[in-house]
Amino acid sequence: MGHRDIPVLRTRRLELRGPQAEDYPNFKATFTSYRARFMGGPLNDYESWMLYAAEIGHWEIRGFGMWMIHDRETDHTLGMAGGWQPAKWPQAELAWMIWPQVAGKGYALEATHAARDYFYRQAGWENAVSYLDPKNLDSIRLAERLGACRDRDAQSVDGNDVVYRHPSRAELDNTRLAHGIEMEIEHYADPTFKPKGFALD
Amino acid sequence: MIAPTLTTDRLTLRALGPQDAEAFAAFYADDRSSFVGGPMNAEQSWRTLAGEIGHWTLNGFGRWAVTETGSDTCIGCVGLWAPLGWPEPEIGWDLFEGATGKGYATEAAEAARSYAYETLGWDTAISLVAIGNDASARVATRLGCTPEGTFTHARLGTLTIYRHPKVGG
């Protein structure tokens, strides 16, 4: 599968689609800013555009890649999430980034949960990791909310990142962990939602 | 968008793909690539290859893998190039080790230029050549280009702008 046929994923609030030219301005705004300090940035204008082109080419080379996250109501872009495995990556990574002005609304959780589900159920992934900067506490917290755990034995990209290993497909198949993630997403989508009993342990 | 395949007397220009990662890594590891943004390591050249492919989606045109017809080995990367911030769309050519000196750059660039003029409807084109890249400047001259000033790029330094002859010119 190449970027000719990037699948579209829909969640309660979001639609994930392949990156397009018209989506570039928000990508650039994020990658040329301090927000990108844990993602290899900030980049200059040329580097930012070339990285965006590479995000698209990644789909063609690997058959998977990063989706652009759209708000289903407004169609505005909110960030990107999906799979990422450029040269030198020990294995396929689940990655996410949210534009700074829309952070804190659970979009990364909702999008990455959907992307992970797609890779497990449709693309045959057996497992997944995320390579995180140890200073990027927001992303580490998100990895933990997704059920991922620090894997000290896994090979990192370059020794400056920490590896979080995601729960396997079986560990997310109708389990309490999966229900908990879905409840958290539900709470973001509908803040008046009151779950009828969280797990107590 | 995926690159259409073009053919010339000796060459086939096809879409770049994962099979070209090694050829890119070898080219960009060599000092010969210093005129076009190199040298760079295999991780960076992989991203460059991915960016070449994504350029087609973002702009509707881009560069091709150049192969000798009958072989699928990528011996160069030639085509149409206009990342954001470029002065105007250009025709670019990078020939890899062992593929130079045969007129391949000229032959492939002519095919790319014909595609730009006839299929895309461009009415002009430039090529940017780094100062000191004499082999590339000779290709521009063979293609009928004339120098017209310079463009300074944050990453690539000062480049001579060569103007291609207009359609039919």
PDB file of C-alpha atoms in Angstrom, chain B:
ATOM      1  CA  MET B   1       0.345  11.643  -6.934  1.00  0.00           C
ATOM      2  CA  ILE B   2       2.666   8.995  -8.370  1.00  0.00           C
ATOM      3  CA  ALA B   3       5.217   9.856 -11.051  1.00  0.00           C
ATOM      4  CA  PRO B   4       4.308   8.671 -14.564  1.00  0.00           C
ATOM      5  CA  THR B   5       6.983   6.703 -16.412  1.00  0.00           C
ATOM      6  CA  LEU B   6       8.906   8.516 -19.157  1.00  0.00           C
ATOM      7  CA  THR B   7      11.242   6.974 -21.685  1.00  0.00           C
ATOM      8  CA  THR B   8      14.069   8.365 -23.826  1.00  0.00           C
ATOM      9  CA  ASP B   9      16.386   6.674 -26.308  1.00  0.00           C
ATOM     10  CA  ARG B  10      18.430   5.051 -23.579  1.00  0.00           C
ATOM     11  CA  LEU B  11      16.700   5.780 -20.295  1.00  0.00           C
ATOM     12  CA  THR B  12      13.547   5.026 -18.360  1.00  0.00           C
ATOM     13  CA  LEU B  13      12.430   7.561 -15.773  1.00  0.00           C
ATOM     14  CA  ARG B  14      10.203   5.875 -13.216  1.00  0.00           C
ATOM     15  CA  ALA B  15       8.712   6.718  -9.817  1.00  0.00           C
ATOM     16  CA  LEU B  16      11.139   6.620  -6.907  1.00  0.00           C
ATOM     17  CA  GLY B  17      10.462   3.936  -4.306  1.00  0.00           C
ATOM     18  CA  PRO B  18      11.860   1.941  -1.402  1.00  0.00           C
ATOM     19  CA  GLN B  19      14.174   0.038  -3.753  1.00  0.00           C
ATOM     20  CA  ASP B  20      16.169   3.242  -4.277  1.00  0.00           C
ATOM     21  CA  ALA B  21      17.179   3.779  -0.645  1.00  0.00           C
ATOM     22  CA  GLU B  22      20.593   2.146  -1.113  1.00  0.00           C
ATOM     23  CA  ALA B  23      21.434   4.140  -4.236  1.00  0.00           C
ATOM     24  CA  PHE B  24      20.463   7.337  -2.419  1.00  0.00           C
ATOM     25  CA  ALA B  25      22.529   6.374   0.619  1.00  0.00           C
ATOM     26  CA  ALA B  26      25.600   5.701  -1.544  1.00  0.00           C
ATOM     27  CA  PHE B  27      25.250   8.953  -3.495  1.00  0.00           C
ATOM     28  CA  TYR B  28      24.678  11.108  -0.425  1.00  0.00           C
ATOM     29  CA  ALA B  29      27.511   9.446   1.520  1.00  0.00           C
ATOM     30  CA  ASP B  30      29.959  10.658  -1.118  1.00  0.00           C
ATOM     31  CA  ASP B  31      31.557  14.089  -1.286  1.00  0.00           C
ATOM     32  CA  ARG B  32      30.175  14.369  -4.829  1.00  0.00           C
ATOM     33  CA  SER B  33      26.839  15.225  -3.218  1.00  0.00           C
ATOM     34  CA  SER B  34      28.264  18.343  -1.569  1.00  0.00           C
ATOM     35  CA  PHE B  35      26.764  20.517  -4.328  1.00  0.00           C
ATOM     36  CA  VAL B  36      23.245  19.266  -3.615  1.00  0.00           C
ATOM     37  CA  GLY B  37      22.983  19.267   0.172  1.00  0.00           C
ATOM     38  CA  GLY B  38      25.245  16.321   1.043  1.00  0.00           C
ATOM     39  CA  PRO B  39      27.148  14.537   2.304  1.00  0.00           C
ATOM     40  CA  MET B  40      24.627  13.024   4.672  1.00  0.00           C
ATOM     41  CA  ASN B  41      24.202   9.751   6.540  1.00  0.00           C
ATOM     42  CA  ALA B  42      21.848   6.941   5.556  1.00  0.00           C
ATOM     43  CA  GLU B  43      19.164   8.122   7.956  1.00  0.00           C
ATOM     44  CA  GLN B  44      19.118  11.575   6.360  1.00  0.00           C
ATOM     45  CA  SER B  45      19.291  10.257   2.799  1.00  0.00           C
ATOM     46  CA  TRP B  46      16.307   7.981   3.540  1.00  0.00           C
ATOM     47  CA  ARG B  47      14.329  11.041   4.555  1.00  0.00           C
ATOM     48  CA  THR B  48      15.518  12.826   1.427  1.00  0.00           C
ATOM     49  CA  LEU B  49      14.173   9.939  -0.659  1.00  0.00           C
ATOM     50  CA  ALA B  50      10.870  10.064   1.226  1.00  0.00           C
ATOM     51  CA  GLY B  51      10.763  13.824   0.617  1.00  0.00           C
ATOM     52  CA  GLU B  52      11.346  13.341  -3.126  1.00  0.00           C
ATOM     53  CA  ILE B  53       8.322  11.026  -3.205  1.00  0.00           C
ATOM     54  CA  GLY B  54       6.157  13.340  -1.106  1.00  0.00           C
ATOM     55  CA  HIS B  55       7.056  16.273  -3.361  1.00  0.00           C
ATOM     56  CA  TRP B  56       4.821  14.702  -6.029  1.00  0.00           C
ATOM     57  CA  THR B  57       1.816  14.781  -3.696  1.00  0.00           C
ATOM     58  CA  LEU B  58       2.470  18.316  -2.528  1.00  0.00           C
ATOM     59  CA  ASN B  59       3.208  19.870  -5.926  1.00  0.00           C
ATOM     60  CA  GLY B  60       1.770  17.488  -8.486  1.00  0.00           C
ATOM     61  CA  PHE B  61       5.226  17.025  -9.986  1.00  0.00           C
ATOM     62  CA  GLY B  62       8.667  16.008  -8.809  1.00  0.00           C
ATOM     63  CA  ARG B  63      11.751  14.032  -9.693  1.00  0.00           C
ATOM     64  CA  TRP B  64      12.160  10.564 -11.135  1.00  0.00           C
ATOM     65  CA  ALA B  65      14.531   7.664 -10.625  1.00  0.00           C
ATOM     66  CA  VAL B  66      16.681   7.483 -13.751  1.00  0.00           C
ATOM     67  CA  THR B  67      17.396   3.951 -14.945  1.00  0.00           C
ATOM     68  CA  GLU B  68      19.065   2.561 -18.036  1.00  0.00           C
ATOM     69  CA  THR B  69      16.220   0.966 -19.968  1.00  0.00           C
ATOM     70  CA  GLY B  70      16.297  -2.759 -19.258  1.00  0.00           C
ATOM     71  CA  SER B  71      17.759  -2.339 -15.782  1.00  0.00           C
ATOM     72  CA  ASP B  72      15.828  -1.168 -12.732  1.00  0.00           C
ATOM     73  CA  THR B  73      18.890   0.198 -10.930  1.00  0.00           C
ATOM     74  CA  CYS B  74      18.548   3.860 -10.036  1.00  0.00           C
ATOM     75  CA  ILE B  75      21.542   5.712 -11.499  1.00  0.00           C
ATOM     76  CA  GLY B  76      20.345   9.207 -10.807  1.00  0.00           C
ATOM     77  CA  CYS B  77      17.517  11.465  -9.735  1.00  0.00           C
ATOM     78  CA  VAL B  78      16.276  13.972 -12.298  1.00  0.00           C
ATOM     79  CA  GLY B  79      13.146  16.029 -12.662  1.00  0.00           C
ATOM     80  CA  LEU B  80      11.065  18.959 -11.510  1.00  0.00           C
ATOM     81  CA  TRP B  81      11.679  20.479  -8.128  1.00  0.00           C
ATOM     82  CA  ALA B  82      10.037  23.291  -6.213  1.00  0.00           C
ATOM     83  CA  PRO B  83      10.083  22.973  -2.433  1.00  0.00           C
ATOM     84  CA  LEU B  84       8.505  25.864  -0.564  1.00  0.00           C
ATOM     85  CA  GLY B  85      10.748  28.918  -0.793  1.00  0.00           C
ATOM     86  CA  TRP B  86      12.250  28.023  -4.174  1.00  0.00           C
ATOM     87  CA  PRO B  87      12.572  31.054  -6.465  1.00  0.00           C
ATOM     88  CA  GLU B  88      10.519  29.234  -9.131  1.00  0.00           C
ATOM     89  CA  PRO B  89      10.123  25.637 -10.302  1.00  0.00           C
ATOM     90  CA  GLU B  90      13.399  24.150 -11.459  1.00  0.00           C
ATOM     91  CA  ILE B  91      14.658  21.209 -13.462  1.00  0.00           C
ATOM     92  CA  GLY B  92      17.261  19.360 -11.409  1.00  0.00           C
ATOM     93  CA  TRP B  93      19.646  16.520 -12.134  1.00  0.00           C
ATOM     94  CA  ASP B  94      21.803  14.364  -9.868  1.00  0.00           C
ATOM     95  CA  LEU B  95      23.699  11.558 -11.585  1.00  0.00           C
ATOM     96  CA  PHE B  96      25.130   8.897  -9.306  1.00  0.00           C
ATOM     97  CA  GLU B  97      28.641   7.436  -9.300  1.00  0.00           C
ATOM     98  CA  GLY B  98      29.480   5.693 -12.564  1.00  0.00           C
ATOM     99  CA  ALA B  99      26.592   7.220 -14.519  1.00  0.00           C
ATOM    100  CA  THR B 100      28.276  10.483 -15.461  1.00  0.00           C
ATOM    101  CA  GLY B 101      30.039  11.319 -18.698  1.00  0.00           C
ATOM    102  CA  LYS B 102      27.472   9.588 -20.905  1.00  0.00           C
ATOM    103  CA  GLY B 103      25.080  12.446 -21.563  1.00  0.00           C
ATOM    104  CA  TYR B 104      22.462  10.877 -19.319  1.00  0.00           C
ATOM    105  CA  ALA B 105      21.813  14.047 -17.303  1.00  0.00           C
ATOM    106  CA  THR B 106      21.084  15.987 -20.469  1.00  0.00           C
ATOM    107  CA  GLU B 107      18.919  13.227 -21.908  1.00  0.00           C
ATOM    108  CA  ALA B 108      16.883  12.802 -18.721  1.00  0.00           C
ATOM    109  CA  ALA B 109      16.559  16.548 -18.123  1.00  0.00           C
ATOM    110  CA  GLU B 110      15.281  17.039 -21.668  1.00  0.00           C
ATOM    111  CA  ALA B 111      12.578  14.448 -21.032  1.00  0.00           C
ATOM    112  CA  ALA B 112      11.657  16.146 -17.752  1.00  0.00           C
ATOM    113  CA  ARG B 113      11.555  19.538 -19.476  1.00  0.00           C
ATOM    114  CA  SER B 114       9.321  18.217 -22.236  1.00  0.00           C
ATOM    115  CA  TYR B 115       7.000  16.822 -19.568  1.00  0.00           C
ATOM    116  CA  ALA B 116       6.938  20.205 -17.811  1.00  0.00           C
ATOM    117  CA  TYR B 117       6.244  22.153 -21.003  1.00  0.00           C
ATOM    118  CA  GLU B 118       3.907  19.772 -22.784  1.00  0.00           C
ATOM    119  CA  THR B 119       2.053  17.984 -19.986  1.00  0.00           C
ATOM    120  CA  LEU B 120       2.126  20.509 -17.152  1.00  0.00           C
ATOM    121  CA  GLY B 121       1.979  23.611 -19.339  1.00  0.00           C
ATOM    122  CA  TRP B 122       4.984  25.409 -17.870  1.00  0.00           C
ATOM    123  CA  ASP B 123       6.131  28.249 -20.086  1.00  0.00           C
ATOM    124  CA  THR B 124       9.563  28.626 -18.523  1.00  0.00           C
ATOM    125  CA  ALA B 125      11.907  26.825 -16.132  1.00  0.00           C
ATOM    126  CA  ILE B 126      15.145  27.397 -14.303  1.00  0.00           C
ATOM    127  CA  SER B 127      17.912  25.192 -13.026  1.00  0.00           C
ATOM    128  CA  LEU B 128      19.984  26.046  -9.962  1.00  0.00           C
ATOM    129  CA  VAL B 129      23.657  25.093 -10.062  1.00  0.00           C
ATOM    130  CA  ALA B 130      25.996  25.447  -7.100  1.00  0.00           C
ATOM    131  CA  ILE B 131      29.024  27.657  -7.626  1.00  0.00           C
ATOM    132  CA  GLY B 132      31.893  25.362  -8.601  1.00  0.00           C
ATOM    133  CA  ASN B 133      29.727  22.516  -9.892  1.00  0.00           C
ATOM    134  CA  ASP B 134      31.227  22.786 -13.360  1.00  0.00           C
ATOM    135  CA  ALA B 135      29.928  19.445 -14.637  1.00  0.00           C
ATOM    136  CA  SER B 136      26.383  20.496 -13.834  1.00  0.00           C
ATOM    137  CA  ALA B 137      26.902  23.920 -15.393  1.00  0.00           C
ATOM    138  CA  ARG B 138      27.985  22.196 -18.632  1.00  0.00           C
ATOM    139  CA  VAL B 139      24.754  20.189 -18.628  1.00  0.00           C
ATOM    140  CA  ALA B 140      22.794  23.444 -18.276  1.00  0.00           C
ATOM    141  CA  THR B 141      24.676  24.896 -21.231  1.00  0.00           C
ATOM    142  CA  ARG B 142      24.030  21.791 -23.336  1.00  0.00           C
ATOM    143  CA  LEU B 143      20.338  22.157 -22.520  1.00  0.00           C
ATOM    144  CA  GLY B 144      20.444  25.642 -24.011  1.00  0.00           C
ATOM    145  CA  CYS B 145      20.232  27.499 -20.680  1.00  0.00           C
ATOM    146  CA  THR B 146      21.696  30.908 -20.025  1.00  0.00           C
ATOM    147  CA  PRO B 147      22.850  32.177 -16.622  1.00  0.00           C
ATOM    148  CA  GLU B 148      20.833  35.025 -15.099  1.00  0.00           C
ATOM    149  CA  GLY B 149      21.978  35.895 -11.601  1.00  0.00           C
ATOM    150  CA  THR B 150      22.096  33.956  -8.363  1.00  0.00           C
ATOM    151  CA  PHE B 151      19.877  32.650  -5.580  1.00  0.00           C
ATOM    152  CA  THR B 152      21.155  32.160  -2.045  1.00  0.00           C
ATOM    153  CA  HIS B 153      19.627  29.295  -0.106  1.00  0.00           C
ATOM    154  CA  ALA B 154      19.891  28.851   3.671  1.00  0.00           C
ATOM    155  CA  ARG B 155      21.150  25.299   3.329  1.00  0.00           C
ATOM    156  CA  LEU B 156      22.666  25.039  -0.144  1.00  0.00           C
ATOM    157  CA  GLY B 157      24.502  28.348  -0.341  1.00  0.00           C
ATOM    158  CA  THR B 158      24.799  30.475  -3.461  1.00  0.00           C
ATOM    159  CA  LEU B 159      23.458  28.940  -6.645  1.00  0.00           C
ATOM    160  CA  THR B 160      23.606  30.218 -10.206  1.00  0.00           C
ATOM    161  CA  ILE B 161      20.192  30.532 -11.834  1.00  0.00           C
ATOM    162  CA  TYR B 162      20.155  29.125 -15.370  1.00  0.00           C
ATOM    163  CA  ARG B 163      17.141  29.972 -17.533  1.00  0.00           C
ATOM    164  CA  HIS B 164      15.889  27.312 -19.915  1.00  0.00           C
ATOM    165  CA  PRO B 165      14.824  28.172 -23.448  1.00  0.00           C
ATOM    166  CA  LYS B 166      11.095  28.647 -23.754  1.00  0.00           C
ATOM    167  CA  VAL B 167       8.798  26.111 -25.335  1.00  0.00           C
ATOM    168  CA  GLY B 168       9.995  25.445 -28.852  1.00  0.00           C
ATOM    169  CA  GLY B 169      12.905  27.823 -28.287  1.00  0.00           C
TER     170      GLY B 169
END
